[in-house]
Short mmCIF file of N, CA and C in Angstrom, two decimals:
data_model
loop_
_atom_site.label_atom_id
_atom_site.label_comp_id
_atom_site.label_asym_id
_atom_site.label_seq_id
_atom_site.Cartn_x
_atom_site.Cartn_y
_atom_site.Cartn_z
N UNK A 1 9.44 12.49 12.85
CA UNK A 1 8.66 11.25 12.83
C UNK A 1 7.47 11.37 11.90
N UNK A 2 7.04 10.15 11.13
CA UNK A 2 6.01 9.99 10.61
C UNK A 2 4.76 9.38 11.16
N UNK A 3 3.75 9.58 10.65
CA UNK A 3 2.79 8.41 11.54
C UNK A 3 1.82 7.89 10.41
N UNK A 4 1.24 7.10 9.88
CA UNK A 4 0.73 6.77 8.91
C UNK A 4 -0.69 5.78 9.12
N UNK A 5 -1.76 6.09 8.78
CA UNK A 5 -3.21 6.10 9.24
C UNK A 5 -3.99 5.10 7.89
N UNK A 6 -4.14 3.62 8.32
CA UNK A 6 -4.74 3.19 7.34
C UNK A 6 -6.25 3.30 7.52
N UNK A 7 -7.26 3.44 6.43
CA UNK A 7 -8.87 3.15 6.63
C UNK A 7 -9.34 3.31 4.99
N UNK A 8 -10.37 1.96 5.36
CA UNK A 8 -11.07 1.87 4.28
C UNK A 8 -11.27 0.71 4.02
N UNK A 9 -10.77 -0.61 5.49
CA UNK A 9 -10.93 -1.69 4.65
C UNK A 9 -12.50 -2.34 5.15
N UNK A 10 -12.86 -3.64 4.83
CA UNK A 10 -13.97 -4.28 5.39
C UNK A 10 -14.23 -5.09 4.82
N UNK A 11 -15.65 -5.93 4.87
CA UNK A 11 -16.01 -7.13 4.01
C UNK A 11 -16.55 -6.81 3.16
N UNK A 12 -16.20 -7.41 1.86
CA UNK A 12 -17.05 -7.75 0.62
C UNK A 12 -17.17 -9.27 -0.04
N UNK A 13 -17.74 -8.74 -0.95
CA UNK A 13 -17.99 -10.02 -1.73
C UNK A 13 -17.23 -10.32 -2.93
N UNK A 14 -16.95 -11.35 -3.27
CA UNK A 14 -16.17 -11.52 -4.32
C UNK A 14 -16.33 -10.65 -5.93
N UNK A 15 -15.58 -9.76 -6.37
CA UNK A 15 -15.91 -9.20 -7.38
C UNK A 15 -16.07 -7.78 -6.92
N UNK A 16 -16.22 -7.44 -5.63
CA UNK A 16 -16.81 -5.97 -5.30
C UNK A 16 -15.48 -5.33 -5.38
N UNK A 17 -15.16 -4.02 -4.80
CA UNK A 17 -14.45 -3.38 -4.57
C UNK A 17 -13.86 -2.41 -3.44
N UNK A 18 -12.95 -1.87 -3.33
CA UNK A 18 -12.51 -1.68 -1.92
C UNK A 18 -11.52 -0.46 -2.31
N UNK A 19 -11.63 0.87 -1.27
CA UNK A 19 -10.67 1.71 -1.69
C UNK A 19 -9.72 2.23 -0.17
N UNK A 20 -8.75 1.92 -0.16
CA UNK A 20 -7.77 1.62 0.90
C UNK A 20 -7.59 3.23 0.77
N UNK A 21 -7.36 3.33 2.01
CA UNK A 21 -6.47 5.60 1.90
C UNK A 21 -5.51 5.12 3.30
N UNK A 22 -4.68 6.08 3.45
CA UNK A 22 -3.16 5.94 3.87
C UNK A 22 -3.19 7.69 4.04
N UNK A 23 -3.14 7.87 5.56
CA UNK A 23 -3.03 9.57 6.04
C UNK A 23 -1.92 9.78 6.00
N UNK A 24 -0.82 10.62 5.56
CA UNK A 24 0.36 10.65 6.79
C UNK A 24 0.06 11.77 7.77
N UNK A 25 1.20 11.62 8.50
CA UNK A 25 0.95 12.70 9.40
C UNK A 25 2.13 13.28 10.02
N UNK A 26 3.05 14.40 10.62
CA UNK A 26 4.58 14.41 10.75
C UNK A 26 5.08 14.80 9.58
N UNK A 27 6.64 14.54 9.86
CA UNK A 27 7.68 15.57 8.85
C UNK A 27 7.21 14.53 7.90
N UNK A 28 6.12 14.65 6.89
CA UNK A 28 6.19 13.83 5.41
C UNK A 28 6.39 14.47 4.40
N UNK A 29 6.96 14.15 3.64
CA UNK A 29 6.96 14.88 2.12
C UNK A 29 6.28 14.37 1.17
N UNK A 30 5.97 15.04 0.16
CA UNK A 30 5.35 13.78 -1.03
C UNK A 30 6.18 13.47 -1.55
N UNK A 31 7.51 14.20 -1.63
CA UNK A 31 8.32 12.83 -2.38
C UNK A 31 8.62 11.38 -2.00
N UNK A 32 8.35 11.39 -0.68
CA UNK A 32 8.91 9.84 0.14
C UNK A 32 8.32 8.30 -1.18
N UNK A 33 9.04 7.07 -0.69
CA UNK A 33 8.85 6.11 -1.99
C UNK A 33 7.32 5.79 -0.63
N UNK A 34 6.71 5.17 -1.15
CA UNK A 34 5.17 4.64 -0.59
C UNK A 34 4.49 3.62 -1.34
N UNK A 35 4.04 2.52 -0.25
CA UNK A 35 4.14 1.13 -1.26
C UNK A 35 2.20 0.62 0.31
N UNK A 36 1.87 -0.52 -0.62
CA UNK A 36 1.41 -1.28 0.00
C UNK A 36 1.90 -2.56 -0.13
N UNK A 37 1.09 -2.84 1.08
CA UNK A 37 1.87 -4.16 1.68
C UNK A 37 0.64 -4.84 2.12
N UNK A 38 0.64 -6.60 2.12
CA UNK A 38 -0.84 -6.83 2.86
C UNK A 38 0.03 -8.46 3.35
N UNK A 39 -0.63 -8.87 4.31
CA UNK A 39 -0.24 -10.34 5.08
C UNK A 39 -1.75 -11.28 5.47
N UNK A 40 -2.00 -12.39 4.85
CA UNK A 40 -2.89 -13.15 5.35
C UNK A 40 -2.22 -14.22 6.47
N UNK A 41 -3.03 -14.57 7.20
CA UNK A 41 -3.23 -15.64 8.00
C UNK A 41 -1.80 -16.41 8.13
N UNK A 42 -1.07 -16.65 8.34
CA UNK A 42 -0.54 -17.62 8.29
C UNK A 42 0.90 -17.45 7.21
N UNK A 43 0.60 -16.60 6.57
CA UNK A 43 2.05 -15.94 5.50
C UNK A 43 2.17 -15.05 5.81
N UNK A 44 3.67 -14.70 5.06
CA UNK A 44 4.49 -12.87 5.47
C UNK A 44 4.08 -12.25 5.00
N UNK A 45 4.92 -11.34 5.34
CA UNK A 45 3.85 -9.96 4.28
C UNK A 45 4.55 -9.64 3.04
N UNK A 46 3.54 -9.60 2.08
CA UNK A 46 4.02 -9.23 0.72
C UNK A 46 4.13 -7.72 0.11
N UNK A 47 4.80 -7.45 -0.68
CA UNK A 47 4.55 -6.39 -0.85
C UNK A 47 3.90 -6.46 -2.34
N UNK A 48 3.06 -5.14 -2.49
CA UNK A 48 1.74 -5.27 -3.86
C UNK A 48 1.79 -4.20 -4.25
N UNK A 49 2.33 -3.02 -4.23
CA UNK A 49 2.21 -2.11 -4.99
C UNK A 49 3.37 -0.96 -4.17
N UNK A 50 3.68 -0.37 -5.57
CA UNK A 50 4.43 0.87 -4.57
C UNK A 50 4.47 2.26 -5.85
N UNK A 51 4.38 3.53 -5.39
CA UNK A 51 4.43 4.92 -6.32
C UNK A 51 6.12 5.39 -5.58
N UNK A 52 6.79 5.13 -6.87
CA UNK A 52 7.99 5.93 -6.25
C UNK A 52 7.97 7.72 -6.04
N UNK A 53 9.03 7.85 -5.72
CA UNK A 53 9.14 9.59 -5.79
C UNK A 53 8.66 9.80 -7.05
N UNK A 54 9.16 9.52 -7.68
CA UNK A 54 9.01 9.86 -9.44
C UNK A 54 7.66 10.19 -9.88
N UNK A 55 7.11 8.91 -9.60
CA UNK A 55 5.67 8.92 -9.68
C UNK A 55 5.14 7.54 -10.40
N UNK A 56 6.27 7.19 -10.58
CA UNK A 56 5.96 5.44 -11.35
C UNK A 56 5.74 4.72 -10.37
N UNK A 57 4.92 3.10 -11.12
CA UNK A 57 4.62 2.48 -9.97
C UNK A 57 4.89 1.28 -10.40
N UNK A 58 4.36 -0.12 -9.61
CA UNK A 58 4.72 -1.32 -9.94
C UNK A 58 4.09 -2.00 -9.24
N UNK A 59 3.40 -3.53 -9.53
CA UNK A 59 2.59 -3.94 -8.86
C UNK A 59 2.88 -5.50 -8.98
N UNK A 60 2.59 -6.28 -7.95
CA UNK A 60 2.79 -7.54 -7.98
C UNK A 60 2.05 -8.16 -9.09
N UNK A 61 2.44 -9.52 -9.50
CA UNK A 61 1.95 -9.92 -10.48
C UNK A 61 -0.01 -10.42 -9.83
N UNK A 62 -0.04 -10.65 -8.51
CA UNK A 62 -1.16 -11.44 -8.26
C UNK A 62 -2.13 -9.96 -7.54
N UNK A 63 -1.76 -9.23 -7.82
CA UNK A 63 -3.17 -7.72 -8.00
C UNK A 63 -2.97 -6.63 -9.57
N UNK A 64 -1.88 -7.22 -10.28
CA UNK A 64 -1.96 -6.36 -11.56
C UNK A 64 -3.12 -6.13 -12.31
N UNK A 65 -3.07 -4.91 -12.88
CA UNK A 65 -4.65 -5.32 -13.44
C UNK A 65 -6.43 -5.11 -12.84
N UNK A 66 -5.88 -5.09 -11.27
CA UNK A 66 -7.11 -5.51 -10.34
C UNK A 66 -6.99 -4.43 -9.74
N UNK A 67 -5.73 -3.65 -8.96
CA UNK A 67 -5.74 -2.76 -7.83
C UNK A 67 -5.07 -1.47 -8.37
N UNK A 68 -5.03 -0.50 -8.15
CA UNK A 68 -4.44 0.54 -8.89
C UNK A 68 -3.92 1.55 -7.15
N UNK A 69 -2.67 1.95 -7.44
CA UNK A 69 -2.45 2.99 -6.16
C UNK A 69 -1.85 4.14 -6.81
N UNK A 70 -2.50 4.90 -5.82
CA UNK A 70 -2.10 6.74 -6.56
C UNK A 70 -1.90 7.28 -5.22
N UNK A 71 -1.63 8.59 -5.26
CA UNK A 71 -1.77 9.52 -4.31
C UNK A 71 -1.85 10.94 -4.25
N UNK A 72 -2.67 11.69 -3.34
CA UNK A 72 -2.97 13.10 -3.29
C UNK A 72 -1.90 13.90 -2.86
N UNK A 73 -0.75 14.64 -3.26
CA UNK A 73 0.13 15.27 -2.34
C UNK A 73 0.02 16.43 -1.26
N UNK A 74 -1.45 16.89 -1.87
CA UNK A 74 -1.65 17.94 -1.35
C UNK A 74 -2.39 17.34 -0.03
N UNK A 75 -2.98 16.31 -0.13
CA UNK A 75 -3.61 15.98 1.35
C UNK A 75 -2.65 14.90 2.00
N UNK A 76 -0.97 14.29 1.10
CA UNK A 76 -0.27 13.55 1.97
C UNK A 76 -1.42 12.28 2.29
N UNK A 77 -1.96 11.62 1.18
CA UNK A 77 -3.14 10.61 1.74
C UNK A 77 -2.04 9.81 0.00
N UNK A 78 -2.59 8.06 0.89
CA UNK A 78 -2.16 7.51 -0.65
C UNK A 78 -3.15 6.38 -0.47
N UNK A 79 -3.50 6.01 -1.44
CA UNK A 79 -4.53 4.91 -1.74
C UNK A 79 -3.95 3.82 -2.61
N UNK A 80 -5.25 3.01 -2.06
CA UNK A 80 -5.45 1.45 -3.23
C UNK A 80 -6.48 1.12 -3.17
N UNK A 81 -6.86 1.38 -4.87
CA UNK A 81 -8.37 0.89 -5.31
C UNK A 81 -8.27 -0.57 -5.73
N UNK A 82 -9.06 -1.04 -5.29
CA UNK A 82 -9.50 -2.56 -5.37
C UNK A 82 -10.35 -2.71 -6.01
N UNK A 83 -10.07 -3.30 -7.46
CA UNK A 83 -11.43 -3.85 -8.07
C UNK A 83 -10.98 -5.04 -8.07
N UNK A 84 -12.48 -6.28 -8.83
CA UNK A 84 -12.27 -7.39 -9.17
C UNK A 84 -11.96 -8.60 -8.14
N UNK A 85 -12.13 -7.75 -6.18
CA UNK A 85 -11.20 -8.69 -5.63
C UNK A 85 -11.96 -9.90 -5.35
N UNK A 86 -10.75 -11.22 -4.72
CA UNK A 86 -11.33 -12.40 -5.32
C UNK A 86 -10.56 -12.62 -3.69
N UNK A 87 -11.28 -13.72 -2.97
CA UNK A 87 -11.10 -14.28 -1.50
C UNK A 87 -9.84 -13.85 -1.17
N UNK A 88 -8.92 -14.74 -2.14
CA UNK A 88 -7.50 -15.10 -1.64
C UNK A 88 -7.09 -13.27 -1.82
N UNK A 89 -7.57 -12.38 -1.88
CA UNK A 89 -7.04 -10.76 -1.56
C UNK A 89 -7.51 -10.70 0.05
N UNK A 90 -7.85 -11.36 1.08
CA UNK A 90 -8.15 -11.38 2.04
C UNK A 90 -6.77 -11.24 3.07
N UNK A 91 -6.59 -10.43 3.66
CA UNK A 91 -5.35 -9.68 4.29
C UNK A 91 -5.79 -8.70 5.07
N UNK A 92 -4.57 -8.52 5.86
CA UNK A 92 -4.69 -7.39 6.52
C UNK A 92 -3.51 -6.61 5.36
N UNK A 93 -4.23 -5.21 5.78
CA UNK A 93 -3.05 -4.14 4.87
C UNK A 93 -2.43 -3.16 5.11
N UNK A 94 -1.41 -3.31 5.18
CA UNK A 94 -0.31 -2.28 5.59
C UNK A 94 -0.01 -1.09 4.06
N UNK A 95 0.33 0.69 4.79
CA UNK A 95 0.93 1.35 3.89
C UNK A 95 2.49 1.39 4.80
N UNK A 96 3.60 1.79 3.62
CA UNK A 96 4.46 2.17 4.42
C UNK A 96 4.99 2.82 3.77
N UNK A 97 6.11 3.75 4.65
CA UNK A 97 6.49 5.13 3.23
C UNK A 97 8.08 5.02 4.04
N UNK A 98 9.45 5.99 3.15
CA UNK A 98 10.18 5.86 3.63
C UNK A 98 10.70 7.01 2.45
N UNK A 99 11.72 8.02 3.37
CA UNK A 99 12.21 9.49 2.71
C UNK A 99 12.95 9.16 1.95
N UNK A 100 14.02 8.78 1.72
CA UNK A 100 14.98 7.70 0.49
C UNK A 100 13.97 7.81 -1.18
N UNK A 101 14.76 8.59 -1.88
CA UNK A 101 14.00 8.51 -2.70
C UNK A 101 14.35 7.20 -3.65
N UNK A 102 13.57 6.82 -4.24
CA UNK A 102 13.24 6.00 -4.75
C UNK A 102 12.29 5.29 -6.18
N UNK A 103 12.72 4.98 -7.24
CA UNK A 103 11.53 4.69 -8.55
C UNK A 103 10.67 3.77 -8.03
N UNK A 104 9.58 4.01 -8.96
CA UNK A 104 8.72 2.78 -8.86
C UNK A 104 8.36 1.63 -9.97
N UNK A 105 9.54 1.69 -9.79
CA UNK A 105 10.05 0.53 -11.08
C UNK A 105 9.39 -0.55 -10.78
N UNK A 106 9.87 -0.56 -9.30
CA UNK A 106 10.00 -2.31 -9.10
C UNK A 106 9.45 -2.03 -7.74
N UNK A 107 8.95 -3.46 -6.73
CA UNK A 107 8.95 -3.84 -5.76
C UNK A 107 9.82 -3.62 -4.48
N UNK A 108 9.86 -2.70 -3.17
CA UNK A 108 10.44 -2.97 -2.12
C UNK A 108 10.41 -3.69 -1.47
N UNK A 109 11.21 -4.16 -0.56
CA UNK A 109 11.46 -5.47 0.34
C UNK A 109 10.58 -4.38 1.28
N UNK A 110 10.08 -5.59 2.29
CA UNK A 110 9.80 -5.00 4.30
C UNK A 110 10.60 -3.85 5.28
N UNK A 111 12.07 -4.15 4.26
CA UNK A 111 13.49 -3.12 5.40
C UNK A 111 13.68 -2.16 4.92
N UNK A 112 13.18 -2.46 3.80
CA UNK A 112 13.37 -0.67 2.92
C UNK A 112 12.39 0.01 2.90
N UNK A 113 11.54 0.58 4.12
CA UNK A 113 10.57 0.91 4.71
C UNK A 113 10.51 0.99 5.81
N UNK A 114 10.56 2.57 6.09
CA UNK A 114 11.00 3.34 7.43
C UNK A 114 9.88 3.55 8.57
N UNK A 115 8.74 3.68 7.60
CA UNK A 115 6.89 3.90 8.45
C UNK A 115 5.98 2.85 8.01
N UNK A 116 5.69 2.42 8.86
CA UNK A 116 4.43 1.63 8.92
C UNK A 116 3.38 2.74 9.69
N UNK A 117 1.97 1.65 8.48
CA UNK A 117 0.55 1.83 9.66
C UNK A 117 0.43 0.40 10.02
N UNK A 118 -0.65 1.20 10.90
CA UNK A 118 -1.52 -0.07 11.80
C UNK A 118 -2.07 -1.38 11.30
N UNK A 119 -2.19 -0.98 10.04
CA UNK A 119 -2.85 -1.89 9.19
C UNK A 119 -4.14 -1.92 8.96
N UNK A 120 -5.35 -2.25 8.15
CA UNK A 120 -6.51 -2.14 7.61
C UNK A 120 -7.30 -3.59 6.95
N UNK A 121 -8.11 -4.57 8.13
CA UNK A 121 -8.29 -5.55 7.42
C UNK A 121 -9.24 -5.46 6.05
N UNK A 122 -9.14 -6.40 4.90
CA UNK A 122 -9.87 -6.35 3.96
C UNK A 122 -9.88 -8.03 4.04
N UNK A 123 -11.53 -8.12 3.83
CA UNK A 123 -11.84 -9.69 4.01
C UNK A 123 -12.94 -9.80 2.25
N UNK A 124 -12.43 -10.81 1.65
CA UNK A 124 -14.13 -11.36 0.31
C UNK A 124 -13.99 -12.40 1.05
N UNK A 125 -15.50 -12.30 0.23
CA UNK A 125 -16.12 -13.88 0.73
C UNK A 125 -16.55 -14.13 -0.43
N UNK A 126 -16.52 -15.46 -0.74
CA UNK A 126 -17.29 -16.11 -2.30
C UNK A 126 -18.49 -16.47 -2.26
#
């Protein structure tokens, strides 16, 4: 089993920045594919970024540019730096990882993702 530990989110202001970290914890490897994911109010959850095994990544078109995700293997921690963010980045945020290896070409769906966290709200205000 995995267990996966989001922190880092909170309020800012429009334009500030925000740096999301993602623990694992359990049988993890660093190769597993590992993506973020975030859901506001009232919509599903999207997915916004993901580092495949490989080490490539891919990012939705509406944080390109703005959010960047990497990760430490040696501490099994993965992040998302938030610059530039603007209200509508207001979500709660999920990491999720899954052993299947995987590029990070492109975008995973919700099912192709074996671990969830708890999630981590991140709120701007304008």
């Amino acid at each position: 089993q995995v267990q996966l530990v989001e922190s880092g989110g909170g309020s800012v202001q429009a334009g500030g920045s925000l740096r999301l970290s993602c623990a694992a914890f359990g049988l993890f490897d660093s190769s597993y594919c590992m993506g973020w994911f975030r859901q506001a109010p009232g919509k599903s959850r999207e997915g916004i970024a993901i580092i495949g095994s490989d080490g490539s990544t891919t990012y939705a078109d509406s944080v390109k540019g703005r959010f960047t995700i990497s990760k430490d293997n040696a501490k099994n921690t993965l992040f998302l730096q938030m610059n530039s963010l603007k209200p509508e980045d207001t979500a709660m945020y999920y990491c999720a990882a899954d052993p299947r290896y995987c590029t990070g070409r492109y975008l995973r769906a919700r099912y192709e993702y074996n671990y969830w966290g708890q999630g981590t709200q991140v709120t701007v205000s304008s």
